Amino acid sequence: LVPFYIAGSLLISGIIYYSTGYSSDLAENYKDSPVMITGTLTEETTYSDSRYYYLIDLDSVAGDSVDGKLRLSMPIDIDAEISDVISVEYDISYNAFTYTTEDNTKKNTEMTFEDYENGWYLNETGLDYILNKYQKSELPEVVIAVIDTGVDLNNEYISDRIIPTKFNNSGEDDQASEQDFYGHGTMITSLIKNCTTKNVKVANFRCGTSKGHITMTSACAAIMAAVNFGVDIINCSFTVSNTFALVQETIDYAYEQSCALFAAAGNRTGDLELFSSPLTTSAICVGSSNRFYTPSSFTAWGKYCDILAPGEDMPLYDLNNEIISVDGTSFSSPFMASLFAMHLSIYPTIPFKERIRIITSTGSGSDEDYVSEYFGSGIVNVPKLFSFNGLEEPQFNYSDGKYVGK
């Protein structure tokens, strides 16, 4: 088995461990930083002479017992070896990325259908204008494959968009059913429905278990099955720890069949080259942005990142018809896949490779060189992508502030 990352999250040897986003609970609970952190050092990566990335299996924070894993990202040098128990004074409010032992999705039980239907990623990007304009149009069918943990077949709201595949190579449950028992695939499917018109369908290829585990071979087999199924677009909300030949050949095969593949950049802040390899150059790598039109603090970046898209505070369907708010590049990727589907629906005659170029270059960048160096073409610019001059184009920025645009 080969290590994978889901949206750049916690590495568990030999499997993909689904971790759907960034949790700021520690930063909220321990605002009086710095505090003393105690735990076991499980990972260390040197980025430069002055910056280190650590993953600590926590025992306590400020004397309180804490069950979770903390990623530290700042100029700090810890004099310890892997597996050592350490204590370090750290300002959590500065830049701490916290993963719970199971799933760090930010659950908000007060989320409603109205929150889901009116997500900021629709009405603050201009996408709602596009959807309203074409919601009654007769558009050609476009199919997006979601390679993930399946989909909740009992969710009546999204059921009208689902094309049954009966694909499940996760090694558990009914092998002729793509029923989701983890929730990650259901969230992605509900996002795609919310970001597209009724002609866009979703085919779910389950390769993730009820605990969010997946092997490289099962993921590649699912991608191959999706291509042979005849889908137009594939969404993979994960990255791989190394670009192995099997992964390269699988994704290159999709590209050769004119099937666009979108992949999450990852939630491990920093350069993609430090943590994982992209799903080959044939894939479109998507990082996360927020409603203030700045890059998310958790998003991975670097020369392999093609573009940024909404990935914070996303109200989506979980299992059992529960609507929760989630963060992560896991959701930036399907947002871009949805835009690609709408672009294909509205402008069906554009050649495949030219459409790829348009999608990846239509970001709202800036004059600064670091935007193209670290964030591809910048944050996706929906008005520019769909050539609607009636919508005001947003402005890329790094400082705290308010969205500038529609």
GROMACS .gro file of C-alpha atoms in nm, residues 34-319:
model
  286
   34PRO     CA    1   0.159   3.152   2.419
   35VAL     CA    2   0.075   2.834   2.609
   36MET     CA    3   0.269   2.521   2.696
   37ILE     CA    4   0.201   2.226   2.464
   38THR     CA    5   0.296   1.871   2.556
   39GLY     CA    6   0.284   1.573   2.321
   40THR     CA    7   0.473   1.330   2.099
   41LEU     CA    8   0.657   1.462   1.794
   42THR     CA    9   0.537   1.247   1.503
   43GLU     CA   10   0.657   1.440   1.198
   44GLU     CA   11   0.907   1.714   1.109
   45THR     CA   12   0.970   1.883   0.775
   46THR     CA   13   1.235   2.146   0.711
   47TYR     CA   14   1.119   2.408   0.462
   48SER     CA   15   1.413   2.648   0.486
   49ASP     CA   16   1.691   2.742   0.724
   50SER     CA   17   1.444   2.923   0.947
   51ARG     CA   18   1.109   2.745   0.907
   52TYR     CA   19   0.997   2.405   1.026
   53TYR     CA   20   0.668   2.215   1.012
   54TYR     CA   21   0.583   1.984   1.301
   55LEU     CA   22   0.299   1.743   1.371
   56ILE     CA   23   0.245   1.672   1.739
   57ASP     CA   24   0.021   1.404   1.888
   58LEU     CA   25  -0.116   1.609   2.176
   59ASP     CA   26  -0.134   1.513   2.542
   60SER     CA   27  -0.213   1.854   2.686
   61VAL     CA   28  -0.246   2.224   2.611
   62ALA     CA   29  -0.202   2.473   2.897
   63GLY     CA   30  -0.240   2.183   3.139
   64ASP     CA   31  -0.569   2.061   2.987
   65SER     CA   32  -0.585   1.709   2.844
   66VAL     CA   33  -0.641   1.727   2.467
   67ASP     CA   34  -0.708   1.437   2.230
   68GLY     CA   35  -0.591   1.541   1.887
   69LYS     CA   36  -0.303   1.632   1.661
   70LEU     CA   37  -0.155   1.978   1.624
   71ARG     CA   38   0.036   2.108   1.323
   72LEU     CA   39   0.279   2.389   1.401
   73SER     CA   40   0.386   2.620   1.122
   74MET     CA   41   0.614   2.907   1.216
   75PRO     CA   42   0.986   2.989   1.252
   76ILE     CA   43   1.057   2.770   1.553
   77ASP     CA   44   1.319   2.500   1.601
   78ILE     CA   45   1.229   2.207   1.827
   79ASP     CA   46   1.534   2.016   1.951
   80ALA     CA   47   1.384   1.666   1.946
   81GLU     CA   48   1.369   1.344   1.748
   82ILE     CA   49   1.063   1.178   1.600
   83SER     CA   50   0.870   0.983   1.871
   84ASP     CA   51   1.013   1.202   2.149
   85VAL     CA   52   0.774   1.342   2.409
   86ILE     CA   53   0.820   1.719   2.403
   87SER     CA   54   0.698   2.034   2.571
   88VAL     CA   55   0.709   2.362   2.383
   89GLU     CA   56   0.573   2.710   2.440
   90TYR     CA   57   0.368   2.813   2.137
   91ASP     CA   58   0.133   3.089   2.028
   92ILE     CA   59  -0.165   2.886   1.904
   93SER     CA   60  -0.344   3.193   1.777
   94TYR     CA   61  -0.058   3.253   1.532
   95ASN     CA   62  -0.079   2.957   1.299
   96ALA     CA   63  -0.185   2.621   1.441
   97PHE     CA   64  -0.356   2.356   1.235
   98THR     CA   65  -0.545   2.111   1.449
   99TYR     CA   66  -0.669   1.767   1.346
  100THR     CA   67  -0.890   1.564   1.578
  101THR     CA   68  -0.829   1.192   1.597
  102GLU     CA   69  -1.141   1.114   1.397
  103ASP     CA   70  -1.270   1.401   1.185
  104ASN     CA   71  -1.216   1.773   1.221
  105THR     CA   72  -1.520   1.889   1.024
  106LYS     CA   73  -1.664   2.198   1.190
  107LYS     CA   74  -2.012   2.082   1.281
  108ASN     CA   75  -2.275   2.348   1.333
  109THR     CA   76  -2.610   2.191   1.416
  110GLU     CA   77  -2.784   2.524   1.362
  111MET     CA   78  -2.717   2.517   0.987
  112THR     CA   79  -3.043   2.524   0.790
  113PHE     CA   80  -3.148   2.452   0.434
  114GLU     CA   81  -3.152   2.828   0.374
  115ASP     CA   82  -2.787   2.842   0.483
  116TYR     CA   83  -2.706   2.568   0.234
  117GLU     CA   84  -2.912   2.711  -0.051
  118ASN     CA   85  -2.772   3.062  -0.004
  119GLY     CA   86  -2.408   2.980   0.063
  120TRP     CA   87  -2.171   3.274   0.026
  121TYR     CA   88  -1.981   3.086  -0.244
  122LEU     CA   89  -2.288   3.140  -0.463
  123ASN     CA   90  -2.404   3.495  -0.397
  124GLU     CA   91  -2.063   3.649  -0.328
  125THR     CA   92  -1.889   3.509  -0.635
  126GLY     CA   93  -2.153   3.578  -0.899
  127LEU     CA   94  -2.227   3.209  -0.952
  128ASP     CA   95  -2.588   3.257  -0.841
  129TYR     CA   96  -2.633   3.496  -1.135
  130ILE     CA   97  -2.511   3.230  -1.378
  131LEU     CA   98  -2.735   2.962  -1.230
  132ASN     CA   99  -3.043   3.185  -1.230
  133LYS     CA  100  -2.979   3.284  -1.590
  134TYR     CA  101  -2.963   2.924  -1.712
  135GLN     CA  102  -3.183   2.735  -1.468
  136LYS     CA  103  -3.466   2.700  -1.723
  137SER     CA  104  -3.247   2.648  -2.027
  138GLU     CA  105  -3.222   2.317  -2.210
  139LEU     CA  106  -2.855   2.239  -2.163
  140PRO     CA  107  -2.671   1.919  -2.259
  141GLU     CA  108  -2.617   1.661  -1.987
  142VAL     CA  109  -2.279   1.679  -1.815
  143VAL     CA  110  -2.164   1.412  -1.569
  144ILE     CA  111  -1.918   1.466  -1.284
  145ALA     CA  112  -1.766   1.159  -1.119
  146VAL     CA  113  -1.688   1.188  -0.748
  147ILE     CA  114  -1.412   0.949  -0.642
  148ASP     CA  115  -1.468   0.933  -0.270
  149THR     CA  116  -1.664   0.761   0.008
  150GLY     CA  117  -1.983   0.729  -0.195
  151VAL     CA  118  -2.304   0.923  -0.145
  152ASP     CA  119  -2.599   0.909   0.094
  153LEU     CA  120  -2.861   0.743  -0.128
  154ASN     CA  121  -3.127   0.831   0.130
  155ASN     CA  122  -3.084   1.206   0.082
  156GLU     CA  123  -3.390   1.303  -0.120
  157TYR     CA  124  -3.265   1.653  -0.196
  158ILE     CA  125  -2.965   1.542  -0.397
  159SER     CA  126  -3.111   1.213  -0.528
  160ASP     CA  127  -3.244   1.372  -0.849
  161ARG     CA  128  -2.887   1.448  -0.959
  162ILE     CA  129  -2.737   1.107  -0.887
  163ILE     CA  130  -2.665   0.857  -1.164
  164PRO     CA  131  -2.639   0.509  -1.005
  165THR     CA  132  -2.305   0.337  -1.056
  166LYS     CA  133  -2.328   0.048  -0.806
  167PHE     CA  134  -1.952   0.088  -0.776
  168ASN     CA  135  -1.786   0.005  -0.447
  169ASN     CA  136  -1.432  -0.126  -0.424
  170SER     CA  137  -1.379  -0.012  -0.064
  171GLY     CA  138  -1.370  -0.372   0.056
  172GLU     CA  139  -1.665  -0.335   0.291
  173ASP     CA  140  -2.046  -0.313   0.295
  174ASP     CA  141  -2.258  -0.397  -0.010
  175GLN     CA  142  -2.017  -0.421  -0.302
  176ALA     CA  143  -2.300  -0.331  -0.542
  177SER     CA  144  -2.387  -0.004  -0.368
  178GLU     CA  145  -2.217   0.336  -0.349
  179GLN     CA  146  -2.391   0.419  -0.019
  180ASP     CA  147  -2.181   0.657   0.191
  181PHE     CA  148  -2.120   0.573   0.558
  182TYR     CA  149  -1.862   0.844   0.621
  183GLY     CA  150  -2.007   1.166   0.479
  184HIS     CA  151  -1.720   1.316   0.280
  185GLY     CA  152  -1.856   1.209  -0.059
  186THR     CA  153  -2.205   1.325   0.032
  187MET     CA  154  -2.077   1.673   0.119
  188ILE     CA  155  -1.902   1.699  -0.217
  189THR     CA  156  -2.209   1.577  -0.405
  190SER     CA  157  -2.434   1.830  -0.231
  191LEU     CA  158  -2.188   2.108  -0.318
  192ILE     CA  159  -2.193   2.012  -0.685
  193LYS     CA  160  -2.573   2.016  -0.690
  194ASN     CA  161  -2.579   2.360  -0.531
  195CYS     CA  162  -2.328   2.497  -0.782
  196THR     CA  163  -2.483   2.365  -1.105
  197THR     CA  164  -2.805   2.356  -1.304
  198LYS     CA  165  -3.022   2.045  -1.333
  199ASN     CA  166  -2.846   1.913  -1.645
  200VAL     CA  167  -2.535   1.837  -1.440
  201LYS     CA  168  -2.543   1.488  -1.288
  202VAL     CA  169  -2.315   1.316  -1.037
  203ALA     CA  170  -2.184   0.960  -1.059
  204ASN     CA  171  -2.032   0.842  -0.731
  205PHE     CA  172  -1.755   0.583  -0.734
  206ARG     CA  173  -1.703   0.461  -0.382
  207CYS     CA  174  -1.352   0.360  -0.285
  208GLY     CA  175  -1.343   0.500   0.069
  209THR     CA  176  -1.444   0.297   0.372
  210SER     CA  177  -1.681   0.395   0.650
  211LYS     CA  178  -1.374   0.521   0.837
  212GLY     CA  179  -1.246   0.726   0.544
  213HIS     CA  180  -0.968   0.492   0.436
  214ILE     CA  181  -0.868   0.426   0.078
  215THR     CA  182  -0.575   0.261  -0.099
  216MET     CA  183  -0.394   0.387  -0.405
  217THR     CA  184  -0.503   0.090  -0.615
  218SER     CA  185  -0.871   0.130  -0.525
  219ALA     CA  186  -0.858   0.503  -0.605
  220CYS     CA  187  -0.695   0.443  -0.943
  221ALA     CA  188  -0.940   0.164  -1.021
  222ALA     CA  189  -1.228   0.400  -0.941
  223ILE     CA  190  -1.085   0.669  -1.169
  224MET     CA  191  -1.047   0.418  -1.453
  225ALA     CA  192  -1.404   0.297  -1.398
  226ALA     CA  193  -1.531   0.656  -1.409
  227VAL     CA  194  -1.354   0.727  -1.738
  228ASN     CA  195  -1.491   0.407  -1.891
  229PHE     CA  196  -1.835   0.498  -1.755
  230GLY     CA  197  -1.821   0.799  -1.986
  231VAL     CA  198  -1.812   1.087  -1.738
  232ASP     CA  199  -1.701   1.433  -1.848
  233ILE     CA  200  -1.529   1.544  -1.527
  234ILE     CA  201  -1.369   1.370  -1.229
  235ASN     CA  202  -1.330   1.514  -0.881
  236CYS     CA  203  -1.062   1.376  -0.647
  237SER     CA  204  -1.052   1.559  -0.315
  238PHE     CA  205  -0.716   1.413  -0.222
  239THR     CA  206  -0.347   1.431  -0.307
  240VAL     CA  207  -0.083   1.160  -0.311
  241SER     CA  208   0.239   1.146  -0.113
  242ASN     CA  209   0.436   1.054  -0.425
  243THR     CA  210   0.356   1.050  -0.795
  244PHE     CA  211   0.381   0.680  -0.871
  245ALA     CA  212   0.360   0.538  -1.221
  246LEU     CA  213   0.016   0.390  -1.159
  247VAL     CA  214  -0.122   0.730  -1.057
  248GLN     CA  215   0.041   0.905  -1.352
  249GLU     CA  216  -0.087   0.653  -1.604
  250THR     CA  217  -0.438   0.655  -1.461
  251ILE     CA  218  -0.481   1.033  -1.467
  252ASP     CA  219  -0.305   1.070  -1.800
  253TYR     CA  220  -0.554   0.817  -1.938
  254ALA     CA  221  -0.841   1.035  -1.818
  255TYR     CA  222  -0.686   1.339  -1.984
  256GLU     CA  223  -0.635   1.149  -2.310
  257GLN     CA  224  -1.006   1.065  -2.307
  258SER     CA  225  -1.089   1.437  -2.269
  259CYS     CA  226  -1.199   1.388  -1.911
  260ALA     CA  227  -1.101   1.679  -1.684
  261LEU     CA  228  -0.973   1.578  -1.342
  262PHE     CA  229  -0.978   1.819  -1.047
  263ALA     CA  230  -0.775   1.752  -0.733
  264ALA     CA  231  -0.754   1.927  -0.396
  265ALA     CA  232  -0.426   2.103  -0.321
  266GLY     CA  233  -0.438   1.999   0.043
  267ASN     CA  234  -0.488   2.154   0.386
  268ARG     CA  235  -0.127   2.134   0.496
  269THR     CA  236  -0.021   2.494   0.479
  270GLY     CA  237   0.295   2.546   0.278
  271ASP     CA  238   0.449   2.443  -0.051
  272LEU     CA  239   0.292   2.136  -0.211
  273GLU     CA  240   0.638   2.003  -0.288
  274LEU     CA  241   0.704   1.963   0.085
  275PHE     CA  242   0.409   1.742   0.158
  276SER     CA  243   0.284   1.567  -0.154
  277SER     CA  244   0.305   1.546  -0.528
  278PRO     CA  245   0.026   1.667  -0.756
  279LEU     CA  246  -0.189   1.412  -0.934
  280THR     CA  247   0.044   1.463  -1.234
  281THR     CA  248   0.038   1.770  -1.458
  282SER     CA  249  -0.275   1.635  -1.626
  283ALA     CA  250  -0.481   1.721  -1.317
  284ILE     CA  251  -0.611   2.064  -1.220
  285CYS     CA  252  -0.490   2.138  -0.867
  286VAL     CA  253  -0.718   2.365  -0.661
  287GLY     CA  254  -0.636   2.553  -0.340
  288SER     CA  255  -0.879   2.726  -0.105
  289SER     CA  256  -0.993   3.087  -0.071
  290ASN     CA  257  -1.239   3.255   0.166
  291ARG     CA  258  -1.523   3.505   0.141
  292PHE     CA  259  -1.282   3.795   0.195
  293TYR     CA  260  -1.117   3.698  -0.129
  294THR     CA  261  -0.792   3.596   0.030
  295PRO     CA  262  -0.616   3.256   0.027
  296SER     CA  263  -0.729   3.036   0.317
  297SER     CA  264  -0.477   3.013   0.597
  298PHE     CA  265  -0.474   2.634   0.572
  299THR     CA  266  -0.436   2.592   0.196
  300ALA     CA  267  -0.132   2.433   0.038
  301TRP     CA  268   0.029   2.636  -0.237
  302GLY     CA  269   0.319   2.634  -0.481
  303LYS     CA  270   0.401   2.591  -0.848
  304TYR     CA  271   0.166   2.293  -0.878
  305CYS     CA  272  -0.136   2.493  -0.759
  306ASP     CA  273  -0.338   2.608  -1.062
  307ILE     CA  274  -0.607   2.821  -0.902
  308LEU     CA  275  -0.789   2.901  -0.575
  309ALA     CA  276  -1.164   2.857  -0.512
  310PRO     CA  277  -1.404   2.884  -0.216
  311GLY     CA  278  -1.328   2.633   0.059
  312GLU     CA  279  -1.420   2.796   0.390
  313ASP     CA  280  -1.750   2.813   0.577
  314MET     CA  281  -1.927   2.588   0.329
  315PRO     CA  282  -2.276   2.476   0.449
  316LEU     CA  283  -2.322   2.128   0.300
  317TYR     CA  284  -2.518   1.807   0.352
  318ASP     CA  285  -2.365   1.541   0.573
  319LEU     CA  286  -2.521   1.200   0.642
   0.00000   0.00000   0.00000
